[in-house]
PDB file of C-alpha atoms in Angstrom:
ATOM      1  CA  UNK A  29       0.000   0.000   0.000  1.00  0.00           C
ATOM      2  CA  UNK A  30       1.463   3.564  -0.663  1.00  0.00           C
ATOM      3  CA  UNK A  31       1.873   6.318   1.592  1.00  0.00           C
ATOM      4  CA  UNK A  32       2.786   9.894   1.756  1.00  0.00           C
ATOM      5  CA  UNK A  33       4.215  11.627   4.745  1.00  0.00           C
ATOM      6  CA  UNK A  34       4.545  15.360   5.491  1.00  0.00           C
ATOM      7  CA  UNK A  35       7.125  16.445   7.801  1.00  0.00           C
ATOM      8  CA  UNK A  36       6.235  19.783   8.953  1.00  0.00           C
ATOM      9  CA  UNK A  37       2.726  20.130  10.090  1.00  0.00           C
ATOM     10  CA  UNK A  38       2.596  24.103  10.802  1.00  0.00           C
ATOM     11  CA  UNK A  39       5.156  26.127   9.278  1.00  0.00           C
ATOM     12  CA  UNK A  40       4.704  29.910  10.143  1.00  0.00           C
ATOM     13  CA  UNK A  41       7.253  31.954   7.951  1.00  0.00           C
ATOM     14  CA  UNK A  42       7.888  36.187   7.340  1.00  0.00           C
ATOM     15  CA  UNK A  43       7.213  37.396   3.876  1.00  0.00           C
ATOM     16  CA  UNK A  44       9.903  36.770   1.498  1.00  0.00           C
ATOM     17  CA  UNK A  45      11.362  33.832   3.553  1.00  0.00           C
ATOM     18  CA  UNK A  46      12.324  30.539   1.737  1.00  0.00           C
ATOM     19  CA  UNK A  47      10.448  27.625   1.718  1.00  0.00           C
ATOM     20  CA  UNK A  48      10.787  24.040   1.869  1.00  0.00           C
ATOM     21  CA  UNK A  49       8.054  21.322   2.905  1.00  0.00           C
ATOM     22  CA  UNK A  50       8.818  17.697   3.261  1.00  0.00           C
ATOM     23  CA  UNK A  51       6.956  15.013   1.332  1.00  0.00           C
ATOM     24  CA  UNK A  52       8.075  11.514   1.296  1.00  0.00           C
ATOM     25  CA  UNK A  53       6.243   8.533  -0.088  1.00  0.00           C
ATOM     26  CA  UNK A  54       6.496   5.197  -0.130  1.00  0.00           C
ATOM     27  CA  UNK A  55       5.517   2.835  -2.906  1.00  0.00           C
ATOM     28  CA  UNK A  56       7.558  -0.022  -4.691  1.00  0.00           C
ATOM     29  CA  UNK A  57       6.346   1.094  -8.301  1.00  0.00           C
ATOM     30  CA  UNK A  58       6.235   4.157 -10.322  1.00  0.00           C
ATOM     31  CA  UNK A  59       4.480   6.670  -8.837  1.00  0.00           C
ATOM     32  CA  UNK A  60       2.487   9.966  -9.986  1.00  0.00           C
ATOM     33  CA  UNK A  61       3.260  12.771  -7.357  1.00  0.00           C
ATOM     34  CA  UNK A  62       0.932  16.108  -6.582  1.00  0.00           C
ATOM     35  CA  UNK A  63       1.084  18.980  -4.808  1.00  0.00           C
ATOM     36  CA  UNK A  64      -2.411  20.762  -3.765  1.00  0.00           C
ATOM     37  CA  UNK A  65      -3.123  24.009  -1.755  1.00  0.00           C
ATOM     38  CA  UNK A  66      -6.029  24.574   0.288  1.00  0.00           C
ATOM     39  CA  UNK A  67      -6.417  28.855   0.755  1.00  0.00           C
ATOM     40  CA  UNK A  68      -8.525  29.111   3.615  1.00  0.00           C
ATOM     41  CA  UNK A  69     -12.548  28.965   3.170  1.00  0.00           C
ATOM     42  CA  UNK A  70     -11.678  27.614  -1.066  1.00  0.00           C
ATOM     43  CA  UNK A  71     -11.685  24.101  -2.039  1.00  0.00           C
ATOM     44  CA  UNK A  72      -8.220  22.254  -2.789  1.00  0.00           C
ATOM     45  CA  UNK A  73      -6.369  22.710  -6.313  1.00  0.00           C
ATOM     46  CA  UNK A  74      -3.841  21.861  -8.073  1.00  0.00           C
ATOM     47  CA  UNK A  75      -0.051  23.208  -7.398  1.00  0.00           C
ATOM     48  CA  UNK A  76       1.580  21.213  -9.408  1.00  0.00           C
ATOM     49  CA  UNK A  77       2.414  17.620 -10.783  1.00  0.00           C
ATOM     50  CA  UNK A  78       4.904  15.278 -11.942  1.00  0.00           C
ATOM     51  CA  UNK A  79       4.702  12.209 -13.950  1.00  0.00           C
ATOM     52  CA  UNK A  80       7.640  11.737 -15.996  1.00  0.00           C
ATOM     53  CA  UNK A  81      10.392  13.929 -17.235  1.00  0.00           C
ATOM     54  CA  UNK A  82      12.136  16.422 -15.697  1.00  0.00           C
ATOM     55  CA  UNK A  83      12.141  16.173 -11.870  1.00  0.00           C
ATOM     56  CA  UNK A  84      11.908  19.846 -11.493  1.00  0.00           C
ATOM     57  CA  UNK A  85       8.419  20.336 -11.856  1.00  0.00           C
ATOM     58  CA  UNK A  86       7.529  24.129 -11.645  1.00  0.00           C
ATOM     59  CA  UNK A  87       4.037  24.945 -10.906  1.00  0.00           C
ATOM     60  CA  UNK A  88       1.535  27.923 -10.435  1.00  0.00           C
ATOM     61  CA  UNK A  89       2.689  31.119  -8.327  1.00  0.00           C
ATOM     62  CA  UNK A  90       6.322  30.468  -8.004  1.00  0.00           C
ATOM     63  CA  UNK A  91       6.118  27.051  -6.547  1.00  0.00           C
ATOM     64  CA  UNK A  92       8.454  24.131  -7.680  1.00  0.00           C
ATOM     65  CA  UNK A  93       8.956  20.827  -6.310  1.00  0.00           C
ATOM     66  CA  UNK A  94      11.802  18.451  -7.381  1.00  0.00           C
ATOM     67  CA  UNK A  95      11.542  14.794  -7.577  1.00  0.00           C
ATOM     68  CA  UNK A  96      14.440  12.715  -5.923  1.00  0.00           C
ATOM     69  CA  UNK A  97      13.201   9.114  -7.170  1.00  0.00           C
ATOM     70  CA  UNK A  98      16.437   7.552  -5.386  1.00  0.00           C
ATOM     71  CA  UNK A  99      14.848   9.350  -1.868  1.00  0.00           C
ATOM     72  CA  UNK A 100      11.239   8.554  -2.417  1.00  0.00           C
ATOM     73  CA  UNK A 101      10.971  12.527  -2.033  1.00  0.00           C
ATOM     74  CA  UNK A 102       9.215  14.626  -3.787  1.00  0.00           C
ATOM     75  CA  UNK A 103       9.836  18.583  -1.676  1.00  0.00           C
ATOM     76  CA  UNK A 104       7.859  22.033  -2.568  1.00  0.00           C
ATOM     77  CA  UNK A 105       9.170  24.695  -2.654  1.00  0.00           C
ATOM     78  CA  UNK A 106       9.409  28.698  -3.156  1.00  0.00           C
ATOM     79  CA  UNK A 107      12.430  30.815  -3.206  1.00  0.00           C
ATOM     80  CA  UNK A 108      10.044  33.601  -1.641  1.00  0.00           C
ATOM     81  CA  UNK A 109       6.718  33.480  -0.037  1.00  0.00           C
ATOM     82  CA  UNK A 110       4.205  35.981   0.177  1.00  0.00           C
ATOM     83  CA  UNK A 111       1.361  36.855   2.575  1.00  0.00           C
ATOM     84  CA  UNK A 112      -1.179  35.555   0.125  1.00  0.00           C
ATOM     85  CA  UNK A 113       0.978  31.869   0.243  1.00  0.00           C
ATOM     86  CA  UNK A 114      -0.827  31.158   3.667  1.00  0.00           C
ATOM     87  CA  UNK A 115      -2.696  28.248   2.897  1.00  0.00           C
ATOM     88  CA  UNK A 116      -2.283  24.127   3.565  1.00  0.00           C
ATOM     89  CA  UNK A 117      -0.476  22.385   1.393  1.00  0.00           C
ATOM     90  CA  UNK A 118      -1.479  18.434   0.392  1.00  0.00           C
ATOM     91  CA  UNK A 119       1.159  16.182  -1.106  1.00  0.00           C
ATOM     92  CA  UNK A 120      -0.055  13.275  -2.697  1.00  0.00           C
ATOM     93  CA  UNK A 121       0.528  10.529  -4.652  1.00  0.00           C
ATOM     94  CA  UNK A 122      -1.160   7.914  -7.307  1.00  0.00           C
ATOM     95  CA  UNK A 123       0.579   4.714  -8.881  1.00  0.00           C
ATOM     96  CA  UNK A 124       1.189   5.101 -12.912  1.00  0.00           C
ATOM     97  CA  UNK A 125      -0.949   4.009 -15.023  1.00  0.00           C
ATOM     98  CA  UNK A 126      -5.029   3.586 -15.196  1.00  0.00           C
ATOM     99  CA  UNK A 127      -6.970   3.975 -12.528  1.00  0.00           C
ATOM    100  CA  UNK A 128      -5.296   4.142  -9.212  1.00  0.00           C
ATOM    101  CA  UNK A 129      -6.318   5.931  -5.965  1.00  0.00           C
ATOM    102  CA  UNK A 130      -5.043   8.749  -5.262  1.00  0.00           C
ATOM    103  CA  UNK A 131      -3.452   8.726  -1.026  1.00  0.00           C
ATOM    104  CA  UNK A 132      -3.062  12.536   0.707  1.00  0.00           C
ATOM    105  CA  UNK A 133      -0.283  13.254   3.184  1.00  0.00           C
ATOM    106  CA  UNK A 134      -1.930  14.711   6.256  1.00  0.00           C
ATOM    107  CA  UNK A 135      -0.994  18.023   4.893  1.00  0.00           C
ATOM    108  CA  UNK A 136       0.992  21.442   5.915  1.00  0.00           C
ATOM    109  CA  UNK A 137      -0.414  24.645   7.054  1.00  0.00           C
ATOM    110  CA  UNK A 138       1.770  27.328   6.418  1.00  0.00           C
ATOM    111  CA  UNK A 139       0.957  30.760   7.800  1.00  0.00           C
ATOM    112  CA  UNK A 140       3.100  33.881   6.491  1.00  0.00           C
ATOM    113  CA  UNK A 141       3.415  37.050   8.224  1.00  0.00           C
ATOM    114  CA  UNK A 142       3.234  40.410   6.417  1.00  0.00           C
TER     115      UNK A 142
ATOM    116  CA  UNK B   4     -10.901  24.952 -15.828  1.00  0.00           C
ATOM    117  CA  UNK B   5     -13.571  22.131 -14.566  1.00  0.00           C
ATOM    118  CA  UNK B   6     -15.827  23.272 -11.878  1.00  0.00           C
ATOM    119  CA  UNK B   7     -16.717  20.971  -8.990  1.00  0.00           C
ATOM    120  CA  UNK B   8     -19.719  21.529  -6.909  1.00  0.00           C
ATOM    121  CA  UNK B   9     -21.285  20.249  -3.439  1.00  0.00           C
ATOM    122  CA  UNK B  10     -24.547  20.488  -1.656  1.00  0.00           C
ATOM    123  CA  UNK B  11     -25.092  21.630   0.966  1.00  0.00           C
ATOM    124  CA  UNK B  12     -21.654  23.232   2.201  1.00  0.00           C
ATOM    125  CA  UNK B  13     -22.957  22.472   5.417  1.00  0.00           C
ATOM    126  CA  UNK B  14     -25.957  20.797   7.317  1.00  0.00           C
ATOM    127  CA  UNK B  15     -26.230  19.754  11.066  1.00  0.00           C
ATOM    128  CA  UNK B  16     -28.539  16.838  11.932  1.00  0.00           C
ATOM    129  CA  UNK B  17     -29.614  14.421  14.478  1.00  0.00           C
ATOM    130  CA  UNK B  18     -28.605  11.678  15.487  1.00  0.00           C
ATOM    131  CA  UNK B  19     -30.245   9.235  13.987  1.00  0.00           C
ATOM    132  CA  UNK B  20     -30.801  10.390  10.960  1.00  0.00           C
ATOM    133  CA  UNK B  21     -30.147  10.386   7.189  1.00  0.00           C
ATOM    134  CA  UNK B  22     -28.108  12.942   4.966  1.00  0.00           C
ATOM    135  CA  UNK B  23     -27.997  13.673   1.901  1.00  0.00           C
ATOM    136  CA  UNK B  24     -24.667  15.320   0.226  1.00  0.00           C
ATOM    137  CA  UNK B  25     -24.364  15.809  -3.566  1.00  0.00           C
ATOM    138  CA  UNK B  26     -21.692  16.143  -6.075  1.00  0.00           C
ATOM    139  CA  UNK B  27     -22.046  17.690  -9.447  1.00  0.00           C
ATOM    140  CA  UNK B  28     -19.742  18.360 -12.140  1.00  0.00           C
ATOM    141  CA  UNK B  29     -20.903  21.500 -13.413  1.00  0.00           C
ATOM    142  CA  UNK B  30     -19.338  21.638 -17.112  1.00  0.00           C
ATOM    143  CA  UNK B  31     -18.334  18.265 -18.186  1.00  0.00           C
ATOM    144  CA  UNK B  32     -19.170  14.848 -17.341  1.00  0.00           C
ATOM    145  CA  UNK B  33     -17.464  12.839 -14.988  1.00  0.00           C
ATOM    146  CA  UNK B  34     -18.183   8.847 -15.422  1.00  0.00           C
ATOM    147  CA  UNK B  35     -15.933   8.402 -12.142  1.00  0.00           C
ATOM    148  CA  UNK B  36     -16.103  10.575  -9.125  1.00  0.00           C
ATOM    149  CA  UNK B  37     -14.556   9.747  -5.363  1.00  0.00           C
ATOM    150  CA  UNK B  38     -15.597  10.335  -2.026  1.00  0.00           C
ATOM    151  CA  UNK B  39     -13.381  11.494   0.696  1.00  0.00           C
ATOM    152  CA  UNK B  40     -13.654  12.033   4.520  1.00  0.00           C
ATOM    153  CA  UNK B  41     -10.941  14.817   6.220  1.00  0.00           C
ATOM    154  CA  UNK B  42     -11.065  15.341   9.809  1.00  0.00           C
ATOM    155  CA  UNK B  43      -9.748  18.000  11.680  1.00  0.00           C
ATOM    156  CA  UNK B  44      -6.120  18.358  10.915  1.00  0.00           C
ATOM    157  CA  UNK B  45      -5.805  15.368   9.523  1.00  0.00           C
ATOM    158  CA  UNK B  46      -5.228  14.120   5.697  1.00  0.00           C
ATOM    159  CA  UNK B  47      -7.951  13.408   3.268  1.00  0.00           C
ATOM    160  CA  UNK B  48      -9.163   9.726   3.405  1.00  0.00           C
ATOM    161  CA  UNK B  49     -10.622   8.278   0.262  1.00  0.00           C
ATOM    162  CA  UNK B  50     -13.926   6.260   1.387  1.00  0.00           C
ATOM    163  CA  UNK B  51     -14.829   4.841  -2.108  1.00  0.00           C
ATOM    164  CA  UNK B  52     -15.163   5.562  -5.724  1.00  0.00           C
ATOM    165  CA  UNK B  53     -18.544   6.481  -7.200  1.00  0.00           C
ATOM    166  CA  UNK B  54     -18.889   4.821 -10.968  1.00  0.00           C
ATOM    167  CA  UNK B  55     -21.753   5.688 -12.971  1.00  0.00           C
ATOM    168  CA  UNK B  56     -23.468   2.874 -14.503  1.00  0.00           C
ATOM    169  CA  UNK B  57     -22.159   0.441 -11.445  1.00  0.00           C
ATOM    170  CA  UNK B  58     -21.838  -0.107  -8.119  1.00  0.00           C
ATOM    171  CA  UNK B  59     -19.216   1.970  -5.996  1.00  0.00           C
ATOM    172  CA  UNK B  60     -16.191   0.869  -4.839  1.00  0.00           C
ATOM    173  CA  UNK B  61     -14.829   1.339  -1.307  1.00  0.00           C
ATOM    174  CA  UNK B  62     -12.183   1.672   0.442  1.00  0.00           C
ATOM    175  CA  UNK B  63     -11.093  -0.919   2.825  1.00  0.00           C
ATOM    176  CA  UNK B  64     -12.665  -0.248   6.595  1.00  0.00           C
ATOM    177  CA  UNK B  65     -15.439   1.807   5.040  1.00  0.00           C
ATOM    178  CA  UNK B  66     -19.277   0.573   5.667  1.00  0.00           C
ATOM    179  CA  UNK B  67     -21.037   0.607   2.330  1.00  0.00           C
ATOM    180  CA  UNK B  68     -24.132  -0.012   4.163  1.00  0.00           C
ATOM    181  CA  UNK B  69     -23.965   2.952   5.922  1.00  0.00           C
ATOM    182  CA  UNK B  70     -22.237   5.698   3.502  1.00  0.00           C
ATOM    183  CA  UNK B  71     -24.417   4.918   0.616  1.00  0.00           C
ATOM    184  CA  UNK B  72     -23.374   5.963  -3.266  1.00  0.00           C
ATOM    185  CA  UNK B  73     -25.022   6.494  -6.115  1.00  0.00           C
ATOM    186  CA  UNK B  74     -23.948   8.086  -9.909  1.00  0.00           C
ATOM    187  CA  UNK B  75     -27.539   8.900 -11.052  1.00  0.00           C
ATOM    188  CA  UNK B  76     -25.804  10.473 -14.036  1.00  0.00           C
ATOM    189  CA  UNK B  77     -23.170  11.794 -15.220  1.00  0.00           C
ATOM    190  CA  UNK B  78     -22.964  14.609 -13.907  1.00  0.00           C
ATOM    191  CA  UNK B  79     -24.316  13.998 -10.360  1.00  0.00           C
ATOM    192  CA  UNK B  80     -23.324  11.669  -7.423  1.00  0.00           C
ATOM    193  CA  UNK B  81     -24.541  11.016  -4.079  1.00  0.00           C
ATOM    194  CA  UNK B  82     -23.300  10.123  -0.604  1.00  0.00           C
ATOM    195  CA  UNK B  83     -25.963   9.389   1.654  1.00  0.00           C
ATOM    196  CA  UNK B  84     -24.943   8.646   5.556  1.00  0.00           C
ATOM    197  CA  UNK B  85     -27.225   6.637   7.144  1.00  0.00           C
ATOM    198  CA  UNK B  86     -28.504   6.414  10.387  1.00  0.00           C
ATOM    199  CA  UNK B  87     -25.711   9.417  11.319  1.00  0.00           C
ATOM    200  CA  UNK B  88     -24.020   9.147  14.399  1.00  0.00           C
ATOM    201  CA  UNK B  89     -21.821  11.682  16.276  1.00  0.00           C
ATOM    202  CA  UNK B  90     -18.704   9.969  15.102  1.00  0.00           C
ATOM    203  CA  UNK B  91     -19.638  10.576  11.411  1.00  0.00           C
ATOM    204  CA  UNK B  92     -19.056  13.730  11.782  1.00  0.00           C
ATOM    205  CA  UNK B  93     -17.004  15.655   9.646  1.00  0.00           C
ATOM    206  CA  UNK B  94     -15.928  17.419   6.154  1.00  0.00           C
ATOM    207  CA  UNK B  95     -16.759  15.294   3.101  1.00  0.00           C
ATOM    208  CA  UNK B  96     -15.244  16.162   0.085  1.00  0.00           C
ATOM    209  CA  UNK B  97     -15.784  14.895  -3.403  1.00  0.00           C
ATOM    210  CA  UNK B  98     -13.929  15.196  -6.934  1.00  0.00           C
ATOM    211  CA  UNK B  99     -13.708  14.032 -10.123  1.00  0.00           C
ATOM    212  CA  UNK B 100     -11.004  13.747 -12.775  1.00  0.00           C
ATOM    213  CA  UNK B 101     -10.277  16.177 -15.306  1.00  0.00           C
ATOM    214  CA  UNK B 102     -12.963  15.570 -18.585  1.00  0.00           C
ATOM    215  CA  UNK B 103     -11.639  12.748 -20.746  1.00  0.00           C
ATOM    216  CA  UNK B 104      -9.770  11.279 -18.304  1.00  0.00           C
ATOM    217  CA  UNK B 105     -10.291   8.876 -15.900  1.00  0.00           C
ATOM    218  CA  UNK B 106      -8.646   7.385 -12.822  1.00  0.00           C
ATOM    219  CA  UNK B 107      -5.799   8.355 -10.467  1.00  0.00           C
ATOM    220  CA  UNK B 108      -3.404   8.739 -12.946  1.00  0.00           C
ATOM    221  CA  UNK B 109      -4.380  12.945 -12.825  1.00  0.00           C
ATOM    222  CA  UNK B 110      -4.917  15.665 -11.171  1.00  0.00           C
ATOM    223  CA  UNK B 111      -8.534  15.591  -9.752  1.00  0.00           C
ATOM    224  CA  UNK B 112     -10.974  18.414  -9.568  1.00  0.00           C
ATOM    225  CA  UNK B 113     -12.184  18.986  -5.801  1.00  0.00           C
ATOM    226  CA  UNK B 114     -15.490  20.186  -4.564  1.00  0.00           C
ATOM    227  CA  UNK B 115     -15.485  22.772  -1.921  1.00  0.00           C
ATOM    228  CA  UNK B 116     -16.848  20.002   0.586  1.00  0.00           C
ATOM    229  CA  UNK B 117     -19.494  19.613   2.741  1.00  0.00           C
ATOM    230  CA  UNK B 118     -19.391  20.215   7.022  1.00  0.00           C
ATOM    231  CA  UNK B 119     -21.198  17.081   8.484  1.00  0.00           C
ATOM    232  CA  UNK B 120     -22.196  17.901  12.306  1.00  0.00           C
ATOM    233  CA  UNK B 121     -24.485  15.567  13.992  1.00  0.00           C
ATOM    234  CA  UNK B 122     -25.720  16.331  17.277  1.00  0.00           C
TER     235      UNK B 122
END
């Protein structure tokens, strides 16, 4: 069975701080890896993905998350956050390849202060 | 992009009783949607998948008697809890994958959830 684990469950940073959240899966096969945000009071969407490729997958607003295959990791990141970042953040993960379930890490709420 | 909806966001109910929660894909059809269950800071749980045309699927540990599904089209599905207790309450979430694709090889489009309290 696969699993995804999120290291840091409250990150509180100051405007234009880095950022780095954990995710780490496990799963013996190929895997399909997410990132989702949650702003507060909206529903979750899509950050960004990877499936094949690259491991540097750049998403939406700045984010990017890199894919080390050999560390079962698959880390978000931003160079520089903004107030308007404060949100939770989901990693998750799917097996390749037709349907598969898709298993949530227990998520990171990141707070930034102006 | 594809728009996800729920109904109601919210409802309180007693014990005892039946709810209702719906899940419509609001500009494309969605043959496969899935049910989830998130309690308070914790992770989103998939319960089961809704399939329309068939039966649902669901997740290990999950009571299909009592969380009952049904795709009445394809463009609506239904969770119904049954007979709620305290200890179903919580946020219930639903999605469906992007239009022309199926299964959990995408991204999938999220409702905004529903707020399950039962007194």
């Amino acid at each position: 069975a696969q699993s995804v684990s999120q290291h840091n469950h409250h990150v509180i940073l100051s405007e234009a701080a880095s950022l780095e959240l954990g995710c780490n899966y496990s799963y013996g096969g190929t895997v399909n890896l997410f990132w989702y945000v949650q702003y507060p009071g909206q529903h979750l969407q899509l950050l960004l993905k990877y499936f094949s490729g690259d491991p540097l997958v750049k998403g939406i607003k700045g984010f990017e998350a890199e894919f080390i295959k050999s560390k079962f990791s698959f880390n978000l990141r931003k160079p520089s956050v903004q107030w308007s970042d404060t949100a939770e953040y989901f990693c998750a993960v799917t097996s390749s390849g037709g349907y598969q379930k898709v298993t949530f890490g227990t998520g990171t709420k990141l707070q930034v202060i102006p | 992009g594809a728009v996800v909806s729920q109904h109601p966001s919210w409802v309180i109910c007693k014990s005892g009783t039946s709810v209702k929660i719906e899940c419509r894909s609001l500009d494309f059809q969605a043959t496969t949607m899935f049910w989830y269950r998130q309690f308070p800071k914790q992770s989103l749980m998939l319960m089961a998948t809704s399939n329309e045309g068939s039966k649902a699927t669901y997740e290990q540990g999950v009571e299909k008697d009592k969380f009952l599904i049904n795709h009445a089209s394809l463009t609506l599905s239904t969770l119904t809890v049954t007979s709620a207790h305290p200890e179903d309450s919580s946020f219930y979430i639903c999605s469906a994958p992007p239009p022309g694709l199926a299964g959990g090889g995408n991204e999938q489009f999220f409702g905004p959830g529903t707020r399950l309290t039962v007194l």
